[in-house]
Amino acid sequence: MREKTAEQLEKKAKLCEEIIDRYLPVPKGYYAVLTDAMRYSVNAGGKRIRPVIMMETCKIFGGAPSAILEPFVAAIEMIHTYSLIHDDLPAMDNDDYRRGRKTTHKVYGEAIAILAGDGLLNLAYEVASSAFDAGTYTDRVIKALKILAKKPGFSGMIGGQTIDIEAEKDHIEISEDSLKTMYDLKTAALMECAMMIGATLAGASDKVVSEIEKIAGLFGLAFQIQDDILDIKGDAAKLGKPVGSDEKNNKPTYAAILGTDIAAEKVAELSNAAIDKLKIFMAANPEYDGFLADLFEYMINREK
Amino acid sequence: MREKTAEQLEKKAKLCEEIIDRYLPVPKGYYAVLTDAMRYSVNAGGKRIRPVIMMETCKIFGGAPSAILEPFVAAIEMIHTYSLIHDDLPAMDNDDYRRGRKTTHKVYGEAIAILAGDGLLNLAYEVASSAFDAGTYTDRVIKALKILAKKPGFSGMIGGQTIDIEAEKDHIEISEDSLKTMYDLKTAALMECAMMIGATLAGASDKVVSEIEKIAGLFGLAFQIQDDILDIKGDAAKLGKPVGSDEKNNKPTYAAILGTDIAAEKVAELSNAAIDKLKIFMAANPEYDGFLADLFEYMINREK
């Protein structure tokens, strides 16, 4: 079962990569180094979880025309990638490697890395707004665009990154409430963004989209805690980056504060709650093959 | 006449500031430092040229409901401000002062400055997409949003910043063509963005918007060359920043290459061409008071 899920994920991720690639600029002209750096960063691999869960959620609710879905599939991965480029900068987490490859600023220098991140964030909205060109389901595209603009922003992902940075800098004990907010924003917000857009583009009601937001929030939190556990107990070769980097950076994490055993229980509890809720929606569409629940299970038991 | 234009500009800039302020988040909670830094950067002053020329261009073509115009007025200044925050970073131009105040990273540190820039770029799209809430002129809002996503991006402003950074780094002689492209993108693109959105929201046709793009391009180029001349010949006290910083950074400029006299002739030639074209559109609306032409004239003869 795990192998089959891994195989399916790889296939779906490849499909997402093909979509994203079509929306990335071809390096040419005087600013070729910029578009080159943007491509390098997006093509650095990764599981493409966010675009995959967007597409799967969309399927659960009956799907959407590719002309409105695909721009958002590309956009969410561009936003995720920009956040990694900026996170890796010397002034932020100062990471030289990611997924076994040199980080963007190690290859192109800091200035181009900053601009490549800016370029990808900006491009995400340029690409997403091309969904209007389909001339269909304009109301859904507007709603999706608003989600795409809100969740990664100051009150979402960037807010979470700020709490993270401040906690490291101060070397103070972070309150559990503040830690929870950080996790909700830093990782969960983008998962919520992906799943909510998938449901919205398929025409799900606002009430259903709000239920999907909760499911994504539970999964996102479980995903991030699992990430922290791997940073303590993981295998550097499998992860493609050194372990223990959170400790090095004085990063406060659930796993460090509660211990990895209790943290693992928390992961199981959160992901079971997410999967239970998700199954209700999946049951309503007998044509859906159930992959998203398998993926949740797979991701929170991953070793990398 | 110059004094009257300056007075009017100040009044209009103040109005823009009030609009922008309404769309900026109030600092609170765990990430208050982020929203605080975003506010500090936007409130650092400046002439608010981009929002002002957006509003004026809109007026020339008959105006637009404030519920669709004001979000874009705020958004364009947020994008301009984010570009300044990132431009000032140590890895970029490494400037400690701007408009007589400490730059964002000097006050909040580099990490928060990077995030505040990201936050403002992201917020621009969140705010702009709130124009859909008006429920009117959806087609115009879509067009305006697409312009807002394209012009500041990799093929616009960020592309121009890249050429700038690369030229400094290489210490090589930049070709005139590459220099022209850099100016067109780095500064003119955002002027084009502002004026095109103003015209679009007022309902101008695609053909007219494309003429407005050319006018803004001429003005943007003149504006940037004037900026370079001021960097060589200007008065540091009036400018609020040290002069000679371009030379310090090995920044290739028209003024440095051609000399300030020939550069000044170029400024006059470009701005006259822009004003001549603009007057044709202004003449078509007898209710318009002609301020935008006065502003062009004023800006290219400015001392700060």
XYZ file of C-alpha atoms in Angstrom:
608
model
C 0.000 0.000 0.000
C 2.782 2.488 0.929
C 4.698 1.636 -2.215
C 1.650 2.042 -4.375
C 0.911 5.450 -2.828
C 4.514 6.523 -3.345
C 4.339 5.456 -6.966
C 1.067 7.273 -7.574
C 2.370 10.394 -5.845
C 5.429 10.380 -8.067
C 3.281 10.120 -11.170
C 0.980 12.916 -10.039
C 3.929 15.097 -9.030
C 5.405 14.623 -12.498
C 2.147 15.762 -14.048
C 2.223 18.858 -11.823
C 5.812 19.534 -12.860
C 4.822 19.450 -16.515
C 2.055 21.962 -15.801
C 4.332 24.256 -13.784
C 7.018 24.104 -16.448
C 4.644 25.497 -19.070
C 4.124 28.596 -16.927
C 7.787 29.274 -16.173
C 9.553 31.821 -18.368
C 12.241 30.661 -20.776
C 15.572 32.292 -19.870
C 16.566 34.795 -22.540
C 17.739 38.372 -22.983
C 19.416 40.678 -20.506
C 17.726 39.235 -17.432
C 18.189 35.560 -18.341
C 20.015 34.954 -15.056
C 16.802 35.840 -13.190
C 14.539 33.440 -15.056
C 17.319 30.860 -14.932
C 17.408 31.172 -11.131
C 13.610 30.959 -10.968
C 13.681 27.743 -12.995
C 16.559 26.282 -10.991
C 14.628 26.835 -7.780
C 11.337 25.376 -8.979
C 13.124 22.437 -10.601
C 14.983 21.560 -7.391
C 12.569 18.685 -6.870
C 10.325 18.124 -3.904
C 7.170 16.119 -3.551
C 4.873 18.773 -5.059
C 2.460 18.112 -2.181
C 0.629 21.424 -2.484
C -0.237 21.218 -6.190
C -1.068 17.519 -5.823
C -3.489 18.062 -2.917
C -5.049 20.957 -4.848
C -5.740 18.725 -7.840
C -6.976 15.846 -5.679
C -9.338 18.064 -3.670
C -10.678 19.448 -6.929
C -11.316 15.889 -8.137
C -13.220 14.982 -4.965
C -15.699 17.754 -5.735
C -16.103 16.828 -9.385
C -13.112 18.539 -11.014
C -12.687 21.764 -12.982
C -11.641 22.681 -16.539
C -7.862 22.538 -16.848
C -7.833 26.118 -18.172
C -8.874 27.384 -14.743
C -7.232 24.715 -12.544
C -3.746 24.498 -14.049
C -2.775 28.156 -13.535
C -3.459 27.724 -9.815
C -1.568 24.416 -9.698
C 1.484 26.242 -11.046
C 0.930 29.309 -8.856
C 0.835 27.460 -5.525
C 4.155 25.724 -6.217
C 5.713 29.041 -7.282
C 4.655 30.561 -3.962
C 5.987 27.572 -2.023
C 9.278 27.781 -3.929
C 9.719 31.533 -3.401
C 9.228 31.004 0.341
C 11.984 28.363 0.342
C 14.410 30.613 -1.568
C 13.932 33.467 0.888
C 13.903 31.111 3.920
C 17.293 29.720 2.910
C 18.980 33.155 2.678
C 21.861 33.901 5.058
C 19.744 36.496 6.893
C 17.036 33.875 7.447
C 17.834 30.157 8.043
C 21.176 30.330 6.224
C 20.937 26.934 4.524
C 23.436 25.910 1.859
C 21.601 22.787 0.731
C 18.031 21.801 0.088
C 16.897 18.461 -1.270
C 20.543 17.585 -1.843
C 21.215 20.553 -4.142
C 22.832 23.896 -3.479
C 20.311 26.544 -2.459
C 19.545 29.343 -4.913
C 21.744 31.968 -3.264
C 24.706 29.547 -3.164
C 24.461 29.211 -6.944
C 23.336 32.692 -8.073
C 24.350 34.951 -5.177
C 22.112 36.609 -2.630
C 20.863 39.497 -4.768
C 19.606 37.290 -7.576
C 18.107 34.865 -5.027
C 16.101 37.698 -3.456
C 14.917 38.816 -6.905
C 14.154 35.249 -8.042
C 11.962 34.807 -4.957
C 10.205 38.103 -5.648
C 9.835 37.067 -9.275
C 8.176 33.761 -8.400
C 5.767 35.335 -5.902
C 4.826 37.936 -8.497
C 4.597 35.360 -11.293
C 2.191 33.273 -9.192
C -0.394 36.048 -9.472
C 0.342 36.701 -13.118
C -0.166 33.011 -13.882
C -3.227 32.649 -11.642
C -4.910 35.653 -13.237
C -4.461 34.010 -16.642
C -7.244 31.662 -15.469
C -9.648 34.471 -16.375
C -8.687 33.944 -20.031
C -10.753 30.758 -20.023
C -13.783 33.038 -19.928
C -15.649 30.532 -17.804
C -16.469 30.191 -14.086
C -15.208 33.743 -13.497
C -16.824 33.783 -10.031
C -14.873 30.686 -8.983
C -11.611 32.116 -10.321
C -12.170 35.337 -8.366
C -12.736 33.370 -5.141
C -9.681 31.195 -5.787
C -7.530 34.233 -6.506
C -8.571 35.833 -3.233
C -7.600 32.674 -1.341
C -4.262 32.608 -3.211
C -3.590 36.205 -2.167
C -4.670 35.835 1.476
C -3.278 32.542 2.795
C 0.392 33.035 1.859
C 0.398 36.640 3.086
C 1.090 38.575 6.272
C -1.851 36.989 8.113
C -0.844 33.528 6.847
C 2.482 32.046 5.788
C 4.624 35.199 6.051
C 3.174 35.853 9.515
C 4.247 32.339 10.531
C 7.749 32.851 9.166
C 7.962 36.046 11.201
C 7.079 34.270 14.463
C 9.681 31.637 13.587
C 12.424 34.216 12.947
C 11.585 36.208 16.075
C 11.565 33.104 18.292
C 15.019 32.094 17.052
C 16.405 35.571 17.473
C 15.177 36.077 20.999
C 16.365 32.677 22.255
C 13.424 32.851 24.605
C 10.946 30.162 25.467
C 8.054 30.438 23.108
C 4.552 29.974 24.534
C 2.612 26.933 23.327
C -0.040 29.257 21.938
C 2.517 31.198 19.936
C 4.086 27.936 18.716
C 0.662 26.679 17.615
C 0.016 29.949 15.752
C 3.403 29.692 14.073
C 2.657 26.159 12.836
C -0.854 27.091 11.759
C 0.497 29.926 9.682
C 3.922 28.797 8.500
C 2.915 25.453 7.031
C -0.804 24.886 7.418
C -1.816 28.130 5.680
C -0.381 27.005 2.335
C -1.968 23.544 2.657
C -5.292 25.252 3.381
C -4.703 27.514 0.393
C -4.110 24.534 -1.914
C -7.120 22.473 -0.797
C -9.505 25.424 -0.569
C -8.647 26.505 -4.121
C -9.134 22.948 -5.394
C -12.602 22.773 -3.815
C -13.514 26.313 -4.888
C -12.623 25.745 -8.545
C -14.764 22.593 -8.536
C -17.683 24.701 -7.347
C -17.889 23.641 -3.685
C -19.990 25.938 -1.483
C -18.400 28.400 0.928
C -19.527 26.177 3.814
C -17.824 23.125 2.333
C -14.685 25.144 1.527
C -14.553 26.167 5.162
C -14.720 22.472 6.217
C -11.909 21.725 3.768
C -9.908 24.531 5.356
C -10.161 22.745 8.722
C -9.078 19.410 7.247
C -6.100 21.060 5.572
C -5.238 22.819 8.827
C -5.121 19.522 10.742
C -3.047 17.887 8.024
C -0.720 20.884 7.745
C -0.047 20.864 11.466
C 0.601 17.102 11.459
C 2.881 17.517 8.439
C 4.981 20.217 10.132
C 5.354 18.305 13.421
C 6.434 15.244 11.428
C 8.975 17.477 9.679
C 10.398 18.525 13.058
C 10.590 14.908 14.254
C 12.521 14.039 11.104
C 14.889 16.935 11.771
C 15.743 15.294 15.114
C 15.541 11.594 14.268
C 15.769 11.536 10.486
C 18.396 10.213 8.127
C 20.366 13.058 6.511
C 20.935 11.060 3.333
C 17.212 10.434 2.875
C 16.295 14.012 3.739
C 18.848 15.594 1.396
C 19.807 18.092 4.092
C 21.633 17.906 7.422
C 19.559 16.855 10.430
C 19.648 18.837 13.653
C 19.432 22.165 11.832
C 16.473 23.269 13.969
C 18.511 22.754 17.119
C 21.452 24.578 15.551
C 19.177 27.508 14.797
C 17.557 27.396 18.265
C 14.318 26.773 16.473
C 11.567 25.989 18.963
C 9.537 22.971 17.796
C 6.840 20.735 19.227
C 9.193 17.793 18.905
C 11.953 19.541 20.856
C 9.607 20.781 23.571
C 7.373 17.716 23.996
C 9.856 15.033 22.975
C 9.597 13.039 19.758
C 7.330 10.322 21.224
C 4.587 12.651 22.371
C 5.015 14.662 19.168
C 4.500 11.476 17.139
C 1.273 10.790 19.051
C 0.143 14.316 18.234
C 0.887 13.707 14.538
C -1.218 10.523 14.551
C -4.093 12.199 16.381
C -4.187 15.216 14.034
C -3.889 13.206 10.858
C -6.546 10.706 11.924
C -8.922 13.574 12.580
C -8.113 15.031 9.139
C -8.580 11.699 7.377
C -11.888 10.970 9.171
C -13.314 14.304 8.062
C -11.933 13.907 4.551
C -13.544 10.470 4.165
C -17.000 11.999 4.589
C -16.464 14.153 1.483
C -14.776 11.346 -0.430
C -17.756 9.054 0.292
C -20.038 11.576 -1.394
C -18.221 11.052 -4.700
C -18.160 7.317 -5.550
C -16.030 8.071 -8.626
C -13.125 9.334 -6.524
C -10.462 6.668 -5.904
C -9.548 7.787 -2.375
C -5.949 8.734 -3.120
C -5.925 11.884 -0.990
C -6.588 9.940 2.244
C -3.812 7.498 1.337
C -1.526 10.447 0.673
C -2.243 11.996 4.072
C -1.427 8.658 5.711
C 1.713 8.295 3.627
C 2.977 11.810 4.292
C 2.670 11.672 8.056
C 4.514 8.340 8.142
C 7.255 9.491 5.773
C 10.952 9.218 6.485
C 11.979 12.146 4.286
C 3.130 77.569 -11.407
C 5.805 75.249 -9.955
C 4.708 76.122 -6.444
C 1.070 75.540 -7.248
C 1.869 72.138 -8.788
C 3.945 71.203 -5.727
C 1.082 72.201 -3.463
C -1.473 70.239 -5.459
C 0.815 67.213 -5.587
C 1.214 67.319 -1.837
C -2.545 67.429 -1.361
C -3.122 64.557 -3.770
C -0.302 62.535 -2.216
C -1.914 62.986 1.190
C -5.189 61.681 -0.171
C -3.363 58.637 -1.545
C -1.706 58.091 1.828
C -5.082 58.055 3.527
C -6.294 55.452 1.046
C -3.178 53.298 1.430
C -3.375 53.503 5.206
C -6.837 51.970 5.229
C -5.463 48.887 3.464
C -2.432 48.380 5.696
C -2.782 45.857 8.532
C -2.826 47.105 12.112
C 0.139 45.622 14.026
C -1.082 43.114 16.585
C -0.479 39.588 17.845
C 2.567 37.401 17.453
C 3.681 38.824 14.116
C 3.150 42.501 15.008
C 6.795 43.238 14.143
C 6.069 42.258 10.521
C 3.067 44.526 10.051
C 4.902 47.213 11.982
C 7.817 46.983 9.509
C 5.392 47.035 6.567
C 3.791 50.223 7.928
C 7.149 51.834 8.699
C 8.273 51.265 5.121
C 5.118 52.567 3.470
C 4.986 55.544 5.811
C 8.560 56.561 5.038
C 7.222 59.327 2.836
C 7.896 59.827 -0.832
C 5.984 61.716 -3.454
C 3.418 58.947 -4.101
C 3.928 59.567 -7.813
C 2.628 56.170 -8.917
C -0.721 56.274 -7.091
C -1.160 59.939 -8.026
C -0.586 59.356 -11.762
C -2.944 56.357 -11.589
C -5.715 58.495 -10.137
C -5.064 61.368 -12.557
C -5.049 59.108 -15.612
C -8.312 57.608 -14.395
C -9.777 61.101 -14.125
C -8.730 61.980 -17.681
C -10.850 59.111 -18.963
C -13.858 59.937 -16.835
C -13.006 58.331 -13.503
C -14.047 55.081 -11.806
C -15.945 54.154 -8.629
C -13.662 54.449 -5.627
C -14.482 50.853 -4.636
C -12.576 49.613 -7.683
C -9.957 52.374 -7.983
C -8.750 52.721 -4.392
C -7.572 49.115 -3.945
C -5.276 49.586 -6.946
C -4.078 52.967 -5.689
C -2.963 51.243 -2.483
C -1.579 48.199 -4.306
C 0.752 50.113 -6.641
C 2.386 51.962 -3.735
C 2.778 48.690 -1.800
C 4.600 47.198 -4.780
C 6.807 50.273 -5.147
C 7.600 50.172 -1.412
C 8.437 46.451 -1.377
C 10.868 47.023 -4.248
C 12.604 49.780 -2.260
C 12.896 47.585 0.878
C 14.515 44.757 -1.075
C 16.644 47.168 -3.153
C 18.111 48.685 0.013
C 19.200 45.323 1.476
C 22.937 44.744 2.044
C 22.998 42.098 -0.702
C 21.487 44.616 -3.134
C 22.301 48.371 -3.010
C 23.206 48.312 0.704
C 21.634 51.647 1.603
C 21.269 52.729 5.238
C 19.080 55.755 4.572
C 16.179 56.579 2.315
C 14.251 59.836 2.343
C 16.239 60.857 5.417
C 15.109 57.863 7.499
C 16.823 54.605 8.311
C 16.007 51.879 5.803
C 13.787 49.004 6.915
C 16.591 46.508 7.492
C 18.539 49.032 9.584
C 15.545 49.294 11.928
C 14.109 45.757 11.903
C 17.013 43.588 10.763
C 17.493 41.893 7.426
C 15.193 38.926 7.976
C 12.170 41.034 8.882
C 12.968 43.433 6.020
C 12.917 40.549 3.538
C 9.606 39.324 4.984
C 8.099 42.832 5.111
C 8.910 43.243 1.401
C 7.364 39.866 0.622
C 4.373 40.815 2.761
C 3.787 44.057 0.872
C 4.100 42.436 -2.556
C 1.654 39.745 -1.475
C -0.693 42.257 0.172
C -0.829 44.281 -3.050
C -2.634 41.392 -4.745
C -4.842 40.721 -1.736
C -5.893 44.370 -1.672
C -6.286 44.646 -5.455
C -8.475 41.545 -5.589
C -10.767 43.141 -3.010
C -11.862 45.403 -5.902
C -14.022 42.467 -7.033
C -16.130 42.962 -3.879
C -17.625 46.060 -5.483
C -19.481 43.666 -7.751
C -19.245 46.126 -10.618
C -17.029 46.502 -13.705
C -15.619 43.007 -13.100
C -14.127 42.961 -16.612
C -12.162 46.161 -15.938
C -10.926 44.851 -12.586
C -9.717 41.650 -14.249
C -7.781 43.640 -16.862
C -6.319 45.930 -14.199
C -5.272 42.964 -12.065
C -3.477 41.386 -15.004
C -1.545 44.623 -15.602
C -0.711 44.791 -11.875
C 0.662 41.246 -12.002
C 2.637 41.640 -15.234
C 4.395 45.016 -15.164
C 6.184 44.658 -11.790
C 7.248 41.067 -12.529
C 10.165 39.225 -14.117
C 9.499 40.729 -17.566
C 9.076 44.194 -16.013
C 10.458 45.794 -12.880
C 12.208 42.741 -11.406
C 13.847 42.096 -14.787
C 15.163 45.663 -14.722
C 16.519 45.279 -11.197
C 18.304 42.131 -12.348
C 20.070 43.927 -15.206
C 21.049 46.652 -12.735
C 22.505 44.181 -10.210
C 24.353 42.219 -12.882
C 25.865 45.356 -14.431
C 27.207 46.493 -11.052
C 28.566 43.072 -10.216
C 30.400 42.567 -13.456
C 31.985 46.037 -13.487
C 31.773 45.788 -17.246
C 30.634 48.371 -19.698
C 26.975 47.948 -20.288
C 25.690 48.302 -23.858
C 23.380 51.227 -24.561
C 20.675 48.782 -25.575
C 20.954 46.903 -22.295
C 20.963 50.195 -20.380
C 17.826 51.291 -22.231
C 16.128 47.969 -21.397
C 17.124 48.334 -17.750
C 15.552 51.807 -17.551
C 12.453 50.721 -19.421
C 11.925 47.900 -16.985
C 13.282 49.149 -13.666
C 11.381 52.420 -13.505
C 9.157 52.855 -16.549
C 7.334 49.530 -16.072
C 5.748 50.648 -12.789
C 4.796 54.044 -14.255
C 3.194 52.211 -17.176
C 1.460 49.927 -14.699
C 0.013 52.878 -12.777
C -1.258 54.827 -15.790
C -2.553 51.780 -17.674
C -4.570 50.681 -14.633
C -5.997 54.185 -14.217
C -7.140 54.246 -17.847
C -8.403 50.655 -17.734
C -10.546 51.198 -14.651
C -12.106 54.255 -16.304
C -13.087 52.062 -19.225
C -10.540 53.175 -21.853
C -10.222 50.831 -24.825
C -7.257 48.468 -25.230
C -5.948 50.701 -28.031
C -6.044 53.788 -25.836
C -4.470 51.894 -22.918
C -1.628 50.940 -25.240
C -1.120 54.631 -26.140
C -1.094 55.467 -22.419
C 1.551 52.775 -21.945
C 3.805 54.615 -24.423
C 3.283 57.959 -22.689
C 4.106 56.413 -19.324
C 7.158 54.743 -20.831
C 8.525 58.074 -22.079
C 7.829 59.746 -18.747
C 9.291 56.841 -16.757
C 12.507 56.959 -18.759
C 12.780 60.747 -18.338
C 12.068 60.382 -14.618
C 14.850 57.796 -14.137
C 17.453 59.774 -16.084
C 16.563 62.860 -14.008
C 17.041 60.686 -10.901
C 20.536 59.765 -12.066
C 21.394 63.400 -12.795
C 20.305 64.281 -9.256
C 22.495 61.504 -7.901
C 25.488 63.237 -9.526
C 24.559 66.913 -9.169
C 21.900 66.899 -6.469
C 21.893 68.304 -2.975
C 22.121 65.532 -0.359
C 20.063 67.507 2.147
C 17.200 67.957 -0.327
C 17.370 64.357 -1.514
C 17.409 62.840 1.981
C 20.137 60.427 0.934
C 23.825 60.754 0.068
C 24.618 61.755 -3.508
C 27.171 59.850 -5.546
C 25.791 56.475 -4.436
C 25.463 55.299 -8.040
C 29.146 55.957 -8.629
C 30.003 54.224 -5.340
C 28.037 51.185 -6.504
C 29.549 51.312 -10.009
C 26.017 51.768 -11.264
C 26.020 52.475 -14.987
C 23.686 55.374 -15.785
C 22.862 57.519 -18.795
C 24.053 60.548 -16.872
C 27.423 58.962 -16.078
C 27.933 57.680 -19.617
C 26.648 60.644 -21.632
C 27.412 63.392 -19.131
C 24.761 65.328 -17.228
C 24.243 67.973 -19.950
C 23.364 65.565 -22.721
C 21.337 63.509 -20.222
C 19.347 66.627 -19.312
C 18.607 67.227 -23.008
C 17.378 63.640 -23.234
C 15.097 64.199 -20.232
C 13.579 67.302 -21.873
C 13.109 65.541 -25.198
C 11.412 62.474 -23.646
C 9.169 64.432 -21.337
C 8.104 66.850 -24.077
C 7.123 63.897 -26.237
C 5.151 62.409 -23.309
C 3.400 65.687 -22.539
C 2.494 66.302 -26.208
C 0.844 62.899 -26.468
C -0.849 63.286 -23.103
C -2.349 66.640 -24.104
C -4.273 64.983 -26.926
C -6.124 62.791 -24.419
C -6.559 65.624 -21.942
C -8.103 67.790 -24.664
C -10.781 65.162 -25.195
C -12.032 65.708 -21.656
C -12.786 69.402 -21.095
C -13.624 68.694 -17.464
C -10.067 67.598 -16.690
C -7.946 70.380 -15.177
C -4.665 69.365 -16.824
C -2.778 68.572 -13.632
C -1.039 65.453 -14.983
C 0.835 67.418 -17.653
C 1.917 69.970 -15.039
C 3.073 67.099 -12.834
C 5.179 65.594 -15.628
C 6.806 68.977 -16.167
C 7.330 69.442 -12.440
C 8.805 65.990 -11.876
C 11.412 66.185 -14.598
C 12.551 69.588 -13.337
C 12.655 68.512 -9.702
C 15.636 68.944 -7.406
C 14.813 66.035 -5.111
